[in-house]
Amino acid sequence: KPLEYGICHVPTVASDVEPYRYFDGNVLLAKDKYEWYNNLKNLIDNIDYRVEMGDKMYNYVKDNYDLEKKIGIFIDTYKSLL
């Protein structure tokens, strides 16, 4: 889900578990209900922070998952399998 939210500039809060730790600080992690509350409250109360986190995740997705940037890698890998 963070990739889908990120490409739409939407910041993400997620449980502090392995799949979400991969996003290098671009996803806000919460270990308990207090961290969930604080992260969500900060995003709601602070528009600049909300925009910043949404933009950070958008840039992360574009830099790491943009097909146009990665197509050469995919083609080379495919050709090496033939």
Tab-separated table of C-alpha atoms in Angstrom:
chain	number	residue	atom	x	y	z
A	1	LYS	CA	0.000	0.000	0.000
A	2	PRO	CA	2.735	2.587	0.682
A	3	LEU	CA	3.707	2.561	-3.002
A	4	GLU	CA	0.156	3.264	-4.125
A	5	TYR	CA	-0.267	6.017	-1.530
A	6	GLY	CA	3.155	7.456	-2.286
A	7	ILE	CA	2.566	7.878	-6.010
A	8	CYS	CA	-0.488	9.970	-5.021
A	9	HIS	CA	1.593	12.114	-2.606
A	10	VAL	CA	-0.247	10.629	0.381
A	11	PRO	CA	1.910	10.070	3.491
A	12	THR	CA	1.678	6.653	5.114
A	13	VAL	CA	1.576	5.472	8.703
A	14	ALA	CA	2.168	1.748	9.119
A	15	SER	CA	2.902	-0.798	11.800
A	16	ASP	CA	6.578	-1.086	12.658
A	17	VAL	CA	7.086	-4.452	10.973
A	18	GLU	CA	9.645	-5.633	8.438
A	19	PRO	CA	7.946	-4.871	5.111
A	20	TYR	CA	7.453	-1.223	6.036
A	21	ARG	CA	10.934	-0.685	7.483
A	22	TYR	CA	12.230	-1.084	3.932
A	23	PHE	CA	10.970	2.357	2.936
A	24	ASP	CA	13.935	4.153	4.469
A	25	GLY	CA	12.115	6.612	6.713
A	26	ASN	CA	9.581	7.577	4.063
A	27	VAL	CA	6.808	5.686	5.876
A	28	LEU	CA	5.941	6.730	9.414
A	29	LEU	CA	6.183	3.669	11.642
A	30	ALA	CA	4.132	3.050	14.755
A	31	LYS	CA	4.902	0.436	17.416
A	32	ASP	CA	1.817	1.009	19.545
A	33	LYS	CA	-1.457	2.916	19.663
A	34	TYR	CA	0.268	6.004	21.069
A	35	GLU	CA	2.673	6.216	18.138
A	36	TRP	CA	-0.214	5.676	15.739
A	37	TYR	CA	-2.096	8.516	17.400
A	38	ASN	CA	0.908	10.856	17.451
A	39	ASN	CA	1.855	10.167	13.828
A	40	LEU	CA	-1.694	10.683	12.590
A	41	LYS	CA	-2.193	13.782	14.745
A	42	ASN	CA	1.043	15.311	13.428
A	43	LEU	CA	-0.057	14.708	9.841
A	44	ILE	CA	-3.510	16.163	10.473
A	45	ASP	CA	-2.322	19.195	12.430
A	46	ASN	CA	0.699	20.141	10.314
A	47	ILE	CA	-0.018	20.645	6.627
A	48	ASP	CA	3.635	21.391	5.795
A	49	TYR	CA	4.747	18.121	7.401
A	50	ARG	CA	1.947	16.236	5.630
A	51	VAL	CA	2.970	17.670	2.252
A	52	GLU	CA	6.668	17.023	2.956
A	53	MET	CA	6.069	13.372	3.869
A	54	GLY	CA	3.773	12.866	0.872
A	55	ASP	CA	6.365	14.384	-1.441
A	56	LYS	CA	9.178	12.300	0.089
A	57	MET	CA	7.264	9.098	-0.552
A	58	TYR	CA	6.312	10.214	-4.073
A	59	ASN	CA	9.977	10.857	-4.883
A	60	TYR	CA	10.964	7.521	-3.370
A	61	VAL	CA	8.456	5.686	-5.562
A	62	LYS	CA	9.462	7.599	-8.701
A	63	ASP	CA	13.177	7.025	-8.050
A	64	ASN	CA	12.875	3.326	-7.253
A	65	TYR	CA	9.861	2.004	-9.163
A	66	ASP	CA	9.448	4.149	-12.291
A	67	LEU	CA	9.196	1.744	-15.228
A	68	GLU	CA	10.762	4.238	-17.625
A	69	LYS	CA	13.855	4.437	-15.420
A	70	LYS	CA	14.058	0.670	-14.893
A	71	ILE	CA	13.070	-0.687	-18.307
A	72	GLY	CA	16.693	-1.169	-19.390
A	73	ILE	CA	17.359	-3.390	-16.369
A	74	PHE	CA	14.250	-5.461	-17.140
A	75	ILE	CA	15.194	-5.888	-20.789
A	76	ASP	CA	18.789	-6.857	-19.973
A	77	THR	CA	17.613	-9.383	-17.397
A	78	TYR	CA	15.096	-10.857	-19.842
A	79	LYS	CA	17.721	-11.133	-22.580
A	80	SER	CA	20.157	-12.831	-20.214
A	81	LEU	CA	17.570	-15.532	-19.560
A	82	LEU	CA	17.165	-16.375	-23.259
